Structures are given as C-alpha cells and as structure tokens.
Amino acid sequence: MNTLNKYFSFLLIFLINANIVFAQKKVKDTYLNKKSYLVEVTMTGGKKKKIFSEEIGFTSGKIKSKHFMLGDNGGFIQGDYEVTNADTTGEARTFDFKASIKNSKDVYLIYEGTVYGDMIDGKIVWETSKHKVKSEMTFTGTVKEKVQKYVPAE
C-alpha cells in the first residue's frame, strides 16, 4: 500500500470512530427527574451519631440538597447526577444513581443511592478538597408527596 492509501484508510477509520463516539447521546433521565425525597441522614463513625432531616431533589440532571445548601452546613450548590442502573421489569421499579456536589472551597459530597418504588436509601461521603474522607453518612426516606391545591366546590 502506498502512503496515500494508508493516509486515506486511517482518515476513514478515524471519521467512522469519531462519528460513533459523538453520536452517542446521553440518556435523558425520566426516572428521577422532578422528584424529591424526604430522608433521615445519619452520620456514621465517631462517638456520636448525628441524625437530621433532609430533602433531596432531582431536576434536569441536577441533584439538590436543601440541608447542605445552607451556609452553616457547607454551602453546597446543586450538582450533576446520573442513573447508573434502571430495573423497570418488577412491580417496584429500581434505580441506582451517583451524584456529586461541591461548595466554593472545592469540598465534595458524593452520593450513591437506590430508589425502589417510593423509597430511597444510600450513602453520602463528605470529601475534603484533597479527596480525603471527612465523614460518611447514610440516608433513608420516601418520596415527597405533592401538595394538592384546594379548589373549593361551587
């Protein structure tokens, strides 16, 4: 094969592979999107176990934690999440997810959890900016029910 044929063969293979890579589209989450969960978070390890209530929300590929958004609790902003496994074959659909959120000091909260039916559980790891584990927590809870608006009968 001459040099020109090798060049065109390489170019053709490159373009085909590039097309395959860029054609892969991120799957839009229809499982957790626009859902919120009320959970109890338990800090594990240490002498004292601290328990607090929390609301975790999923919207448009972002996860939000109301408790940890407060300045006194870290000031974390919303972060990205992805559904890593989905089982919709059973009566109670099951979804595994991973997420991470960070604050202005580059401290991270790493979430791993499972949603099964209306229930959720998982763990949260609080990492320092140097990716050392500061604390670990577990959470468990249920879907937040949407408040029905009262419409008076006429």
mmCIF file of N, CA, C and O in Angstrom, residues 44-108:
data_model
loop_
_atom_site.group_PDB
_atom_site.id
_atom_site.type_symbol
_atom_site.label_atom_id
_atom_site.label_comp_id
_atom_site.label_asym_id
_atom_site.label_seq_id
_atom_site.Cartn_x
_atom_site.Cartn_y
_atom_site.Cartn_z
ATOM 1 N N THR A 44 -22.302 8.369 60.257
ATOM 2 C CA THR A 44 -21.743 7.124 60.776
ATOM 3 C C THR A 44 -20.322 7.372 61.246
ATOM 4 O O THR A 44 -19.679 8.334 60.842
ATOM 5 N N GLY A 45 -19.842 6.494 62.084
ATOM 6 C CA GLY A 45 -18.495 6.643 62.621
ATOM 7 C C GLY A 45 -18.489 7.643 63.758
ATOM 8 O O GLY A 45 -19.452 8.361 64.003
ATOM 9 N N GLY A 46 -17.390 7.692 64.474
ATOM 10 C CA GLY A 46 -17.283 8.625 65.596
ATOM 11 C C GLY A 46 -18.071 8.135 66.802
ATOM 12 O O GLY A 46 -18.714 7.094 66.777
ATOM 13 N N LYS A 47 -18.030 8.901 67.866
ATOM 14 C CA LYS A 47 -18.702 8.517 69.105
ATOM 15 C C LYS A 47 -20.171 8.866 69.093
ATOM 16 O O LYS A 47 -20.990 8.161 69.649
ATOM 17 N N LYS A 48 -20.526 9.986 68.479
ATOM 18 C CA LYS A 48 -21.910 10.429 68.442
ATOM 19 C C LYS A 48 -22.486 10.220 67.051
ATOM 20 O O LYS A 48 -21.838 10.532 66.063
ATOM 21 N N LYS A 49 -23.698 9.682 67.015
ATOM 22 C CA LYS A 49 -24.389 9.580 65.738
ATOM 23 C C LYS A 49 -25.340 10.755 65.648
ATOM 24 O O LYS A 49 -26.188 10.947 66.504
ATOM 25 N N LYS A 50 -25.156 11.550 64.629
ATOM 26 C CA LYS A 50 -25.994 12.721 64.432
ATOM 27 C C LYS A 50 -27.038 12.384 63.372
ATOM 28 O O LYS A 50 -26.706 11.869 62.305
ATOM 29 N N ILE A 51 -28.285 12.658 63.674
ATOM 30 C CA ILE A 51 -29.376 12.391 62.739
ATOM 31 C C ILE A 51 -30.078 13.713 62.443
ATOM 32 O O ILE A 51 -30.359 14.494 63.351
ATOM 33 N N PHE A 52 -30.350 13.954 61.152
ATOM 34 C CA PHE A 52 -31.093 15.149 60.786
ATOM 35 C C PHE A 52 -31.962 14.856 59.572
ATOM 36 O O PHE A 52 -31.726 13.905 58.833
ATOM 37 N N SER A 53 -32.981 15.691 59.392
ATOM 38 C CA SER A 53 -33.887 15.553 58.258
ATOM 39 C C SER A 53 -33.337 16.319 57.067
ATOM 40 O O SER A 53 -32.669 17.335 57.227
ATOM 41 N N GLU A 54 -33.643 15.839 55.881
ATOM 42 C CA GLU A 54 -33.103 16.410 54.661
ATOM 43 C C GLU A 54 -34.097 16.210 53.524
ATOM 44 O O GLU A 54 -34.919 15.300 53.569
ATOM 45 N N GLU A 55 -34.027 17.085 52.535
ATOM 46 C CA GLU A 55 -34.796 16.910 51.314
ATOM 47 C C GLU A 55 -33.822 16.870 50.146
ATOM 48 O O GLU A 55 -33.040 17.786 49.950
ATOM 49 N N ILE A 56 -33.871 15.772 49.401
ATOM 50 C CA ILE A 56 -33.025 15.596 48.229
ATOM 51 C C ILE A 56 -33.918 15.683 47.002
ATOM 52 O O ILE A 56 -34.914 14.968 46.908
ATOM 53 N N GLY A 57 -33.568 16.572 46.061
ATOM 54 C CA GLY A 57 -34.370 16.761 44.859
ATOM 55 C C GLY A 57 -33.575 16.503 43.594
ATOM 56 O O GLY A 57 -32.377 16.776 43.531
ATOM 57 N N PHE A 58 -34.249 15.969 42.590
ATOM 58 C CA PHE A 58 -33.652 15.681 41.288
ATOM 59 C C PHE A 58 -34.407 16.469 40.227
ATOM 60 O O PHE A 58 -35.620 16.338 40.104
ATOM 61 N N THR A 59 -33.690 17.288 39.459
ATOM 62 C CA THR A 59 -34.320 18.062 38.382
ATOM 63 C C THR A 59 -33.322 18.284 37.255
ATOM 64 O O THR A 59 -32.229 18.806 37.491
ATOM 65 N N SER A 60 -33.691 17.895 36.052
ATOM 66 C CA SER A 60 -32.907 18.156 34.837
ATOM 67 C C SER A 60 -31.439 17.770 34.969
ATOM 68 O O SER A 60 -30.541 18.535 34.638
ATOM 69 N N GLY A 61 -31.177 16.572 35.488
ATOM 70 C CA GLY A 61 -29.804 16.093 35.607
ATOM 71 C C GLY A 61 -29.034 16.668 36.776
ATOM 72 O O GLY A 61 -27.843 16.437 36.912
ATOM 73 N N LYS A 62 -29.709 17.433 37.645
ATOM 74 C CA LYS A 62 -29.062 18.052 38.810
ATOM 75 C C LYS A 62 -29.678 17.497 40.087
ATOM 76 O O LYS A 62 -30.872 17.223 40.159
ATOM 77 N N ILE A 63 -28.845 17.349 41.106
ATOM 78 C CA ILE A 63 -29.299 16.934 42.426
ATOM 79 C C ILE A 63 -29.125 18.126 43.354
ATOM 80 O O ILE A 63 -28.163 18.891 43.242
ATOM 81 N N LYS A 64 -30.089 18.284 44.254
ATOM 82 C CA LYS A 64 -30.061 19.413 45.183
ATOM 83 C C LYS A 64 -30.333 18.883 46.584
ATOM 84 O O LYS A 64 -31.197 18.043 46.783
ATOM 85 N N SER A 65 -29.591 19.403 47.538
ATOM 86 C CA SER A 65 -29.715 19.012 48.931
ATOM 87 C C SER A 65 -30.019 20.263 49.752
ATOM 88 O O SER A 65 -29.157 21.115 49.899
ATOM 89 N N LYS A 66 -31.250 20.359 50.247
ATOM 90 C CA LYS A 66 -31.652 21.591 50.958
ATOM 91 C C LYS A 66 -30.818 21.843 52.207
ATOM 92 O O LYS A 66 -30.403 22.956 52.467
ATOM 93 N N HIS A 67 -30.566 20.811 53.005
ATOM 94 C CA HIS A 67 -29.818 20.971 54.256
ATOM 95 C C HIS A 67 -28.389 21.450 53.979
ATOM 96 O O HIS A 67 -27.899 22.378 54.618
ATOM 97 N N PHE A 68 -27.727 20.815 53.026
ATOM 98 C CA PHE A 68 -26.327 21.129 52.762
ATOM 99 C C PHE A 68 -26.145 22.408 51.953
ATOM 100 O O PHE A 68 -25.029 22.889 51.808
ATOM 101 N N MET A 69 -27.214 22.984 51.417
ATOM 102 C CA MET A 69 -27.101 24.257 50.703
ATOM 103 C C MET A 69 -26.925 25.426 51.672
ATOM 104 O O MET A 69 -26.389 26.467 51.297
ATOM 105 N N LEU A 70 -27.378 25.251 52.902
ATOM 106 C CA LEU A 70 -27.250 26.312 53.899
ATOM 107 C C LEU A 70 -25.783 26.572 54.214
ATOM 108 O O LEU A 70 -24.974 25.643 54.295
ATOM 109 N N GLY A 71 -25.433 27.838 54.407
ATOM 110 C CA GLY A 71 -24.049 28.223 54.667
ATOM 111 C C GLY A 71 -23.441 27.526 55.861
ATOM 112 O O GLY A 71 -22.280 27.122 55.826
ATOM 113 N N ASP A 72 -24.219 27.367 56.935
ATOM 114 C CA ASP A 72 -23.711 26.708 58.144
ATOM 115 C C ASP A 72 -23.458 25.221 57.932
ATOM 116 O O ASP A 72 -22.758 24.586 58.713
ATOM 117 N N ASN A 73 -24.038 24.643 56.891
ATOM 118 C CA ASN A 73 -23.917 23.204 56.632
ATOM 119 C C ASN A 73 -23.039 22.906 55.419
ATOM 120 O O ASN A 73 -23.118 21.834 54.850
ATOM 121 N N GLY A 74 -22.246 23.865 55.012
ATOM 122 C CA GLY A 74 -21.301 23.630 53.928
ATOM 123 C C GLY A 74 -21.483 24.531 52.728
ATOM 124 O O GLY A 74 -20.561 24.745 51.957
ATOM 125 N N GLY A 75 -22.699 25.036 52.504
ATOM 126 C CA GLY A 75 -22.940 25.916 51.363
ATOM 127 C C GLY A 75 -22.757 25.232 50.019
ATOM 128 O O GLY A 75 -22.230 25.816 49.079
ATOM 129 N N PHE A 76 -23.198 23.986 49.930
ATOM 130 C CA PHE A 76 -23.040 23.230 48.690
ATOM 131 C C PHE A 76 -24.076 23.682 47.668
ATOM 132 O O PHE A 76 -25.220 23.956 48.005
ATOM 133 N N ILE A 77 -23.649 23.732 46.402
ATOM 134 C CA ILE A 77 -24.567 24.063 45.317
ATOM 135 C C ILE A 77 -25.065 22.761 44.704
ATOM 136 O O ILE A 77 -24.568 21.688 45.017
ATOM 137 N N GLN A 78 -26.061 22.848 43.830
ATOM 138 C CA GLN A 78 -26.539 21.626 43.192
ATOM 139 C C GLN A 78 -25.470 21.074 42.269
ATOM 140 O O GLN A 78 -24.623 21.801 41.769
ATOM 141 N N GLY A 79 -25.500 19.767 42.062
ATOM 142 C CA GLY A 79 -24.502 19.111 41.222
ATOM 143 C C GLY A 79 -25.146 18.123 40.276
ATOM 144 O O GLY A 79 -26.359 17.931 40.281
ATOM 145 N N ASP A 80 -24.325 17.482 39.483
ATOM 146 C CA ASP A 80 -24.813 16.536 38.487
ATOM 147 C C ASP A 80 -25.076 15.173 39.115
ATOM 148 O O ASP A 80 -24.384 14.753 40.031
ATOM 149 N N TYR A 81 -26.070 14.479 38.567
ATOM 150 C CA TYR A 81 -26.310 13.088 38.938
ATOM 151 C C TYR A 81 -26.564 12.295 37.675
ATOM 152 O O TYR A 81 -26.857 12.845 36.626
ATOM 153 N N GLU A 82 -26.403 10.988 37.802
ATOM 154 C CA GLU A 82 -26.742 10.106 36.698
ATOM 155 C C GLU A 82 -27.341 8.823 37.242
ATOM 156 O O GLU A 82 -26.976 8.368 38.332
ATOM 157 N N VAL A 83 -28.279 8.274 36.494
ATOM 158 C CA VAL A 83 -28.855 6.979 36.820
ATOM 159 C C VAL A 83 -27.893 5.940 36.264
ATOM 160 O O VAL A 83 -27.615 5.927 35.064
ATOM 161 N N THR A 84 -27.344 5.098 37.152
ATOM 162 C CA THR A 84 -26.338 4.133 36.724
ATOM 163 C C THR A 84 -26.938 2.778 36.397
ATOM 164 O O THR A 84 -26.312 1.980 35.705
ATOM 165 N N ASN A 85 -28.132 2.499 36.907
ATOM 166 C CA ASN A 85 -28.791 1.239 36.631
ATOM 167 C C ASN A 85 -30.290 1.437 36.805
ATOM 168 O O ASN A 85 -30.720 2.079 37.757
ATOM 169 N N ALA A 86 -31.061 0.897 35.899
ATOM 170 C CA ALA A 86 -32.517 1.013 35.983
ATOM 171 C C ALA A 86 -33.134 -0.351 35.739
ATOM 172 O O ALA A 86 -32.830 -1.006 34.748
ATOM 173 N N ASP A 87 -33.994 -0.786 36.675
ATOM 174 C CA ASP A 87 -34.722 -2.040 36.516
ATOM 175 C C ASP A 87 -36.208 -1.718 36.572
ATOM 176 O O ASP A 87 -36.751 -1.440 37.639
ATOM 177 N N THR A 88 -36.847 -1.739 35.425
ATOM 178 C CA THR A 88 -38.270 -1.400 35.346
ATOM 179 C C THR A 88 -39.129 -2.639 35.118
ATOM 180 O O THR A 88 -40.306 -2.523 34.821
ATOM 181 N N THR A 89 -38.530 -3.826 35.271
ATOM 182 C CA THR A 89 -39.275 -5.050 34.993
ATOM 183 C C THR A 89 -40.166 -5.476 36.157
ATOM 184 O O THR A 89 -41.178 -6.120 35.948
ATOM 185 N N GLY A 90 -39.800 -5.150 37.369
ATOM 186 C CA GLY A 90 -40.568 -5.565 38.533
ATOM 187 C C GLY A 90 -41.693 -4.600 38.852
ATOM 188 O O GLY A 90 -41.856 -3.553 38.222
ATOM 189 N N GLU A 91 -42.484 -4.982 39.852
ATOM 190 C CA GLU A 91 -43.585 -4.114 40.274
ATOM 191 C C GLU A 91 -43.062 -2.817 40.872
ATOM 192 O O GLU A 91 -43.568 -1.746 40.600
ATOM 193 N N ALA A 92 -42.025 -2.942 41.718
ATOM 194 C CA ALA A 92 -41.374 -1.756 42.284
ATOM 195 C C ALA A 92 -40.139 -1.465 41.437
ATOM 196 O O ALA A 92 -39.156 -2.195 41.491
ATOM 197 N N ARG A 93 -40.211 -0.419 40.646
ATOM 198 C CA ARG A 93 -39.084 -0.068 39.782
ATOM 199 C C ARG A 93 -37.900 0.361 40.635
ATOM 200 O O ARG A 93 -38.069 1.033 41.646
ATOM 201 N N THR A 94 -36.694 -0.022 40.228
ATOM 202 C CA THR A 94 -35.482 0.246 40.995
ATOM 203 C C THR A 94 -34.488 1.023 40.139
ATOM 204 O O THR A 94 -34.261 0.664 38.985
ATOM 205 N N PHE A 95 -33.898 2.071 40.739
ATOM 206 C CA PHE A 95 -32.927 2.906 40.038
ATOM 207 C C PHE A 95 -31.747 3.177 40.950
ATOM 208 O O PHE A 95 -31.933 3.619 42.077
ATOM 209 N N ASP A 96 -30.551 2.933 40.462
ATOM 210 C CA ASP A 96 -29.335 3.291 41.183
ATOM 211 C C ASP A 96 -28.832 4.612 40.605
ATOM 212 O O ASP A 96 -28.945 4.848 39.402
ATOM 213 N N PHE A 97 -28.279 5.447 41.461
ATOM 214 C CA PHE A 97 -27.755 6.723 40.983
ATOM 215 C C PHE A 97 -26.467 7.075 41.703
ATOM 216 O O PHE A 97 -26.181 6.571 42.789
ATOM 217 N N LYS A 98 -25.697 7.942 41.052
ATOM 218 C CA LYS A 98 -24.485 8.524 41.629
ATOM 219 C C LYS A 98 -24.556 10.019 41.378
ATOM 220 O O LYS A 98 -25.078 10.457 40.356
ATOM 221 N N ALA A 99 -24.015 10.778 42.313
ATOM 222 C CA ALA A 99 -24.035 12.235 42.172
ATOM 223 C C ALA A 99 -22.888 12.832 42.961
ATOM 224 O O ALA A 99 -22.352 12.202 43.871
ATOM 225 N N SER A 100 -22.543 14.055 42.615
ATOM 226 C CA SER A 100 -21.586 14.790 43.433
ATOM 227 C C SER A 100 -21.930 16.271 43.362
ATOM 228 O O SER A 100 -22.340 16.776 42.322
ATOM 229 N N ILE A 101 -21.807 16.908 44.515
ATOM 230 C CA ILE A 101 -21.999 18.351 44.604
ATOM 231 C C ILE A 101 -20.802 18.924 45.347
ATOM 232 O O ILE A 101 -20.151 18.232 46.120
ATOM 233 N N LYS A 102 -20.489 20.179 45.080
ATOM 234 C CA LYS A 102 -19.341 20.782 45.761
ATOM 235 C C LYS A 102 -19.692 22.184 46.212
ATOM 236 O O LYS A 102 -20.677 22.767 45.781
ATOM 237 N N ASN A 103 -18.856 22.708 47.091
ATOM 238 C CA ASN A 103 -19.037 24.081 47.548
ATOM 239 C C ASN A 103 -17.898 24.952 47.023
ATOM 240 O O ASN A 103 -17.059 24.503 46.249
ATOM 241 N N SER A 104 -17.864 26.201 47.455
ATOM 242 C CA SER A 104 -16.869 27.153 46.947
ATOM 243 C C SER A 104 -15.448 26.815 47.392
ATOM 244 O O SER A 104 -14.480 27.318 46.826
ATOM 245 N N LYS A 105 -15.307 25.954 48.395
ATOM 246 C CA LYS A 105 -13.980 25.557 48.880
ATOM 247 C C LYS A 105 -13.520 24.247 48.241
ATOM 248 O O LYS A 105 -12.575 23.631 48.715
ATOM 249 N N ASP A 106 -14.212 23.815 47.192
ATOM 250 C CA ASP A 106 -13.925 22.555 46.493
ATOM 251 C C ASP A 106 -14.020 21.337 47.405
ATOM 252 O O ASP A 106 -13.284 20.360 47.240
ATOM 253 N N VAL A 107 -14.928 21.398 48.358
ATOM 254 C CA VAL A 107 -15.249 20.246 49.191
ATOM 255 C C VAL A 107 -16.429 19.550 48.527
ATOM 256 O O VAL A 107 -17.348 20.206 48.032
ATOM 257 N N TYR A 108 -16.401 18.224 48.491
ATOM 258 C CA TYR A 108 -17.401 17.459 47.755
ATOM 259 C C TYR A 108 -18.287 16.616 48.660
ATOM 260 O O TYR A 108 -17.831 16.092 49.673
#
